[in-house]
Amino acid sequence: MNKVVKKVLGVGLAVAMVGGIFAACANGGTQTENASTAEGKTWKVGVAQLVQHPALDAATNGFKEELTKLAEADGNKIEFVEENAAGDIPTCATITNGFAADGVDLILANPTPVLQAAAQSTTTIPIVATAVTDFASALDIPEDKWTGATGINVTGTSDLAPLSEQAAMFKTLTPNAKKVGIIYCSAEANSVYQAKVVGEELKKLGIEAKEFTAADTNDIASVVQSACDTCDALYIPTDNTMAQATGTIEPIVSKANIPVIAGEEGICKGCGFATLSISYDAIGRNAGKMAYEILKDGKDPATMDIMIPTKDDVIFKYVPERAKALGITVPDDYEELALDAE
């Protein structure tokens, strides 16, 4: 009986080996090459962005390029499913709910409103967010509970430039300004946070700060005009609604000869004259690195510290044409920011 079993097993093994050889030849490669190919993985990543804007676009593109590069270096692939909410915050939830239902392997949330929607859509799919100013306030995590990591299925990269240094720019560039208007969208948690911090920093410098809020793009022209009528200078944080409306803001502030310091480069190019800005491409790439650690190495986003820009990641920039029109001389360490060609 044992001899029969051994004979059957021997025949079966021989058949399997021959079949494997023919299969390798049929595929035009060796068994080793096919084994390597079989080990390659493909991950599906949902990419959700609030609106098309140079800063957000740079973050998304940096994320995709870095994640793709890392995956391909290991013989893996990334399948991106991209959706844009076209500036409509409720649409963010529709997009992220769709990703959750589709069972994607990871979600990129760009920026804060998308992160908030994604966090409501799933508690299990890893979420990597970018261009989020303050993760704690975005996720309603109390300050005394904040450890640097979210403790849930979320991690990512912040676009928070040093707000105290942004406030100090008014002392340097507009020393005669007694009252600064802070313009932002009241529906954006990241903007509410920045307005609060910058307002407090301005008061420390002896400058009065007044907030001017718009619920959406329909209110912006009247809000900006009101701010120009009562303030000596304006501050616009990294606000997505304002970023969409720089074409509306610029003619108003230009006519009123009111200097605008912006929280990021894109808004500065649109309607401001100076900024202390970060590289959105860089924070997107860092988010891509974090995403690959989650996908390949199984890292837990709940324990991954949020990456915050350091002083080495930011640079003072200014628009020469606007600074000249305003009669403002900027320090030598400011880098010229060229406007886009018409």
Tab-separated table of N, CA, C and O in Angstrom, residues 111-178:
chain	number	residue	atom	x	y	z
A	111	PRO	N	-7.873	69.317	1.022
A	111	PRO	CA	-7.249	69.594	2.317
A	111	PRO	C	-8.241	69.317	3.460
A	111	PRO	O	-8.908	68.278	3.434
A	112	THR	N	-8.385	70.279	4.426
A	112	THR	CA	-9.152	70.051	5.657
A	112	THR	C	-10.592	69.581	5.452
A	112	THR	O	-11.001	68.590	6.075
A	113	PRO	N	-11.417	70.240	4.618
A	113	PRO	CA	-12.797	69.773	4.475
A	113	PRO	C	-12.894	68.330	3.969
A	113	PRO	O	-13.814	67.596	4.342
A	114	VAL	N	-11.944	67.935	3.140
A	114	VAL	CA	-11.935	66.555	2.640
A	114	VAL	C	-11.539	65.596	3.761
A	114	VAL	O	-12.095	64.499	3.884
A	115	LEU	N	-10.568	66.001	4.574
A	115	LEU	CA	-10.180	65.184	5.718
A	115	LEU	C	-11.384	64.960	6.641
A	115	LEU	O	-11.636	63.827	7.078
A	116	GLN	N	-12.114	66.005	6.921
A	116	GLN	CA	-13.265	65.884	7.815
A	116	GLN	C	-14.313	64.941	7.238
A	116	GLN	O	-14.897	64.127	7.963
A	117	ALA	N	-14.532	65.033	5.937
A	117	ALA	CA	-15.497	64.141	5.290
A	117	ALA	C	-15.007	62.700	5.315
A	117	ALA	O	-15.771	61.768	5.605
A	118	ALA	N	-13.733	62.503	5.018
A	118	ALA	CA	-13.175	61.149	4.982
A	118	ALA	C	-13.235	60.486	6.354
A	118	ALA	O	-13.543	59.296	6.464
A	119	ALA	N	-12.947	61.263	7.398
A	119	ALA	CA	-12.976	60.716	8.757
A	119	ALA	C	-14.378	60.282	9.161
A	119	ALA	O	-14.543	59.372	9.981
A	120	GLN	N	-15.378	60.917	8.573
A	120	GLN	CA	-16.764	60.521	8.822
A	120	GLN	C	-17.158	59.313	7.976
A	120	GLN	O	-18.059	58.552	8.348
A	121	SER	N	-16.487	59.128	6.860
A	121	SER	CA	-16.847	58.056	5.934
A	121	SER	C	-16.328	56.691	6.354
A	121	SER	O	-16.942	55.669	6.056
A	122	THR	N	-15.161	56.664	7.015
A	122	THR	CA	-14.567	55.378	7.383
A	122	THR	C	-13.697	55.503	8.624
A	122	THR	O	-13.001	56.506	8.797
A	123	THR	N	-13.752	54.477	9.445
A	123	THR	CA	-12.876	54.417	10.619
A	123	THR	C	-11.841	53.299	10.473
A	123	THR	O	-11.075	53.052	11.403
A	124	THR	N	-11.857	52.640	9.315
A	124	THR	CA	-10.947	51.506	9.104
A	124	THR	C	-9.959	51.716	7.968
A	124	THR	O	-8.802	51.285	8.067
A	125	ILE	N	-10.371	52.354	6.888
A	125	ILE	CA	-9.463	52.600	5.767
A	125	ILE	C	-8.466	53.690	6.165
A	125	ILE	O	-8.863	54.746	6.659
A	126	PRO	N	-7.165	53.471	5.969
A	126	PRO	CA	-6.173	54.500	6.313
A	126	PRO	C	-6.402	55.785	5.514
A	126	PRO	O	-6.658	55.732	4.307
A	127	ILE	N	-6.316	56.899	6.200
A	127	ILE	CA	-6.464	58.207	5.568
A	127	ILE	C	-5.169	58.983	5.768
A	127	ILE	O	-4.716	59.162	6.903
A	128	VAL	N	-4.580	59.433	4.668
A	128	VAL	CA	-3.427	60.327	4.735
A	128	VAL	C	-3.893	61.675	4.186
A	128	VAL	O	-4.357	61.756	3.049
A	129	ALA	N	-3.807	62.695	5.012
A	129	ALA	CA	-4.267	64.027	4.601
A	129	ALA	C	-3.070	64.924	4.354
A	129	ALA	O	-1.994	64.744	4.932
A	130	THR	N	-3.264	65.916	3.495
A	130	THR	CA	-2.217	66.906	3.248
A	130	THR	C	-2.861	68.273	3.100
A	130	THR	O	-4.072	68.383	2.865
A	131	ALA	N	-2.030	69.318	3.244
A	131	ALA	CA	-2.506	70.703	3.183
A	131	ALA	C	-3.548	70.984	4.258
A	131	ALA	O	-4.470	71.765	4.053
A	132	VAL	N	-3.397	70.327	5.390
A	132	VAL	CA	-4.277	70.562	6.551
A	132	VAL	C	-3.493	71.413	7.541
A	132	VAL	O	-2.383	71.060	7.942
A	133	THR	N	-4.074	72.521	7.937
A	133	THR	CA	-3.352	73.448	8.805
A	133	THR	C	-3.206	72.909	10.218
A	133	THR	O	-2.110	72.872	10.769
A	134	ASP	N	-4.302	72.480	10.816
A	134	ASP	CA	-4.263	72.000	12.198
A	134	ASP	C	-5.146	70.761	12.323
A	134	ASP	O	-6.368	70.852	12.275
A	135	PHE	N	-4.525	69.597	12.475
A	135	PHE	CA	-5.259	68.339	12.525
A	135	PHE	C	-6.139	68.243	13.769
A	135	PHE	O	-7.233	67.686	13.721
A	136	ALA	N	-5.676	68.774	14.878
A	136	ALA	CA	-6.441	68.674	16.122
A	136	ALA	C	-7.778	69.384	16.007
A	136	ALA	O	-8.833	68.817	16.327
A	137	SER	N	-7.769	70.622	15.527
A	137	SER	CA	-9.023	71.353	15.399
A	137	SER	C	-9.890	70.777	14.284
A	137	SER	O	-11.118	70.743	14.388
A	138	ALA	N	-9.259	70.286	13.221
A	138	ALA	CA	-10.026	69.698	12.120
A	138	ALA	C	-10.787	68.454	12.570
A	138	ALA	O	-11.896	68.183	12.101
A	139	LEU	N	-10.190	67.694	13.487
A	139	LEU	CA	-10.793	66.440	13.950
A	139	LEU	C	-11.437	66.564	15.328
A	139	LEU	O	-11.804	65.563	15.932
A	140	ASP	N	-11.550	67.798	15.802
A	140	ASP	CA	-12.165	68.053	17.115
A	140	ASP	C	-11.474	67.296	18.243
A	140	ASP	O	-12.126	66.757	19.146
A	141	ILE	N	-10.149	67.269	18.203
A	141	ILE	CA	-9.371	66.652	19.279
A	141	ILE	C	-8.971	67.752	20.261
A	141	ILE	O	-8.306	68.719	19.868
A	142	PRO	N	-9.377	67.679	21.519
A	142	PRO	CA	-9.051	68.720	22.498
A	142	PRO	C	-7.538	68.913	22.628
A	142	PRO	O	-6.768	67.955	22.479
A	143	GLU	N	-7.130	70.143	22.904
A	143	GLU	CA	-5.706	70.449	23.015
A	143	GLU	C	-5.012	69.581	24.062
A	143	GLU	O	-3.876	69.148	23.869
A	144	ASP	N	-5.717	69.327	25.189
A	144	ASP	CA	-5.076	68.541	26.246
A	144	ASP	C	-4.998	67.057	25.914
A	144	ASP	O	-4.361	66.286	26.645
A	145	LYS	N	-5.624	66.651	24.809
A	145	LYS	CA	-5.578	65.249	24.367
A	145	LYS	C	-4.630	65.060	23.177
A	145	LYS	O	-4.386	63.932	22.746
A	146	TRP	N	-4.115	66.165	22.668
A	146	TRP	CA	-3.297	66.083	21.459
A	146	TRP	C	-1.877	65.638	21.797
A	146	TRP	O	-1.210	66.222	22.658
A	147	THR	N	-1.408	64.596	21.102
A	147	THR	CA	-0.080	64.042	21.356
A	147	THR	C	0.867	64.183	20.170
A	147	THR	O	2.036	63.827	20.261
A	148	GLY	N	0.345	64.670	19.050
A	148	GLY	CA	1.146	64.727	17.826
A	148	GLY	C	0.672	63.728	16.795
A	148	GLY	O	0.941	63.858	15.611
A	149	ALA	N	-0.044	62.699	17.260
A	149	ALA	CA	-0.689	61.721	16.376
A	149	ALA	C	-2.183	61.738	16.692
A	149	ALA	O	-2.604	62.115	17.796
A	150	THR	N	-2.998	61.322	15.732
A	150	THR	CA	-4.449	61.475	15.884
A	150	THR	C	-5.097	60.413	16.760
A	150	THR	O	-6.173	60.630	17.308
A	151	GLY	N	-4.493	59.218	16.844
A	151	GLY	CA	-5.091	58.135	17.608
A	151	GLY	C	-6.194	57.404	16.868
A	151	GLY	O	-6.803	56.469	17.394
A	152	ILE	N	-6.446	57.815	15.621
A	152	ILE	CA	-7.447	57.146	14.773
A	152	ILE	C	-6.796	56.806	13.432
A	152	ILE	O	-5.580	56.885	13.299
A	153	ASN	N	-7.594	56.442	12.445
A	153	ASN	CA	-7.058	55.981	11.165
A	153	ASN	C	-6.589	57.124	10.260
A	153	ASN	O	-6.730	57.063	9.036
A	154	VAL	N	-6.030	58.161	10.847
A	154	VAL	CA	-5.657	59.371	10.101
A	154	VAL	C	-4.243	59.811	10.447
A	154	VAL	O	-3.860	59.842	11.623
A	155	THR	N	-3.482	60.171	9.421
A	155	THR	CA	-2.205	60.850	9.607
A	155	THR	C	-1.999	61.776	8.413
A	155	THR	O	-2.899	61.913	7.572
A	156	GLY	N	-0.837	62.399	8.317
A	156	GLY	CA	-0.616	63.255	7.168
A	156	GLY	C	0.360	64.383	7.421
A	156	GLY	O	1.130	64.370	8.376
A	157	THR	N	0.295	65.387	6.539
A	157	THR	CA	1.237	66.510	6.572
A	157	THR	C	0.492	67.831	6.674
A	157	THR	O	-0.490	68.065	5.971
A	158	SER	N	0.997	68.696	7.538
A	158	SER	CA	0.389	70.008	7.759
A	158	SER	C	1.023	71.053	6.843
A	158	SER	O	2.192	70.939	6.470
A	159	ASP	N	0.242	72.073	6.501
A	159	ASP	CA	0.784	73.200	5.726
A	159	ASP	C	0.914	74.441	6.604
A	159	ASP	O	0.896	75.570	6.122
A	160	LEU	N	1.046	74.217	7.901
A	160	LEU	CA	1.079	75.317	8.855
A	160	LEU	C	2.443	75.998	8.875
A	160	LEU	O	3.396	75.508	9.480
A	161	ALA	N	2.530	77.143	8.211
A	161	ALA	CA	3.729	77.958	8.310
A	161	ALA	C	3.710	78.647	9.678
A	161	ALA	O	2.648	78.769	10.299
A	162	PRO	N	4.874	79.085	10.187
A	162	PRO	CA	4.905	79.717	11.510
A	162	PRO	C	4.020	80.970	11.557
A	162	PRO	O	4.368	82.006	10.976
A	163	LEU	N	2.892	80.876	12.235
A	163	LEU	CA	1.923	81.969	12.247
A	163	LEU	C	2.442	83.202	12.975
A	163	LEU	O	2.113	84.333	12.606
A	164	SER	N	3.241	82.997	14.000
A	164	SER	CA	3.794	84.150	14.717
A	164	SER	C	4.703	84.966	13.805
A	164	SER	O	4.721	86.203	13.866
A	165	GLU	N	5.443	84.276	12.933
A	165	GLU	CA	6.327	84.977	12.005
A	165	GLU	C	5.526	85.668	10.903
A	165	GLU	O	5.933	86.732	10.407
A	166	GLN	N	4.395	85.079	10.512
A	166	GLN	CA	3.541	85.752	9.540
A	166	GLN	C	2.983	87.038	10.122
A	166	GLN	O	2.921	88.074	9.448
A	167	ALA	N	2.567	86.988	11.388
A	167	ALA	CA	2.056	88.192	12.043
A	167	ALA	C	3.145	89.259	12.144
A	167	ALA	O	2.892	90.458	11.935
A	168	ALA	N	4.375	88.823	12.455
A	168	ALA	CA	5.484	89.767	12.601
A	168	ALA	C	5.824	90.463	11.292
A	168	ALA	O	6.442	91.545	11.296
A	169	MET	N	5.427	89.891	10.169
A	169	MET	CA	5.686	90.515	8.876
A	169	MET	C	5.027	91.885	8.773
A	169	MET	O	5.535	92.778	8.088
A	170	PHE	N	3.903	92.068	9.462
A	170	PHE	CA	3.229	93.371	9.405
A	170	PHE	C	4.079	94.446	10.075
A	170	PHE	O	4.117	95.593	9.616
A	171	LYS	N	4.766	94.102	11.161
A	171	LYS	CA	5.656	95.046	11.827
A	171	LYS	C	6.819	95.438	10.922
A	171	LYS	O	7.252	96.582	10.873
A	172	THR	N	7.293	94.426	10.162
A	172	THR	CA	8.450	94.648	9.291
A	172	THR	C	8.080	95.403	8.021
A	172	THR	O	8.777	96.354	7.627
A	173	LEU	N	7.000	94.980	7.390
A	173	LEU	CA	6.643	95.497	6.066
A	173	LEU	C	5.674	96.667	6.092
A	173	LEU	O	5.707	97.522	5.197
A	174	THR	N	4.785	96.693	7.063
A	174	THR	CA	3.788	97.782	7.157
A	174	THR	C	3.824	98.363	8.572
A	174	THR	O	2.853	98.255	9.321
A	175	PRO	N	4.940	98.979	8.968
A	175	PRO	CA	5.109	99.449	10.347
A	175	PRO	C	4.087	100.500	10.798
A	175	PRO	O	3.888	100.679	12.001
A	176	ASN	N	3.456	101.165	9.840
A	176	ASN	CA	2.479	102.191	10.197
A	176	ASN	C	1.055	101.650	10.320
A	176	ASN	O	0.131	102.396	10.662
A	177	ALA	N	0.880	100.363	10.032
A	177	ALA	CA	-0.467	99.775	10.105
A	177	ALA	C	-0.907	99.634	11.559
A	177	ALA	O	-0.221	98.994	12.359
A	178	LYS	N	-2.030	100.228	11.881
A	178	LYS	CA	-2.577	100.165	13.240
A	178	LYS	C	-3.673	99.107	13.361
A	178	LYS	O	-3.920	98.584	14.443
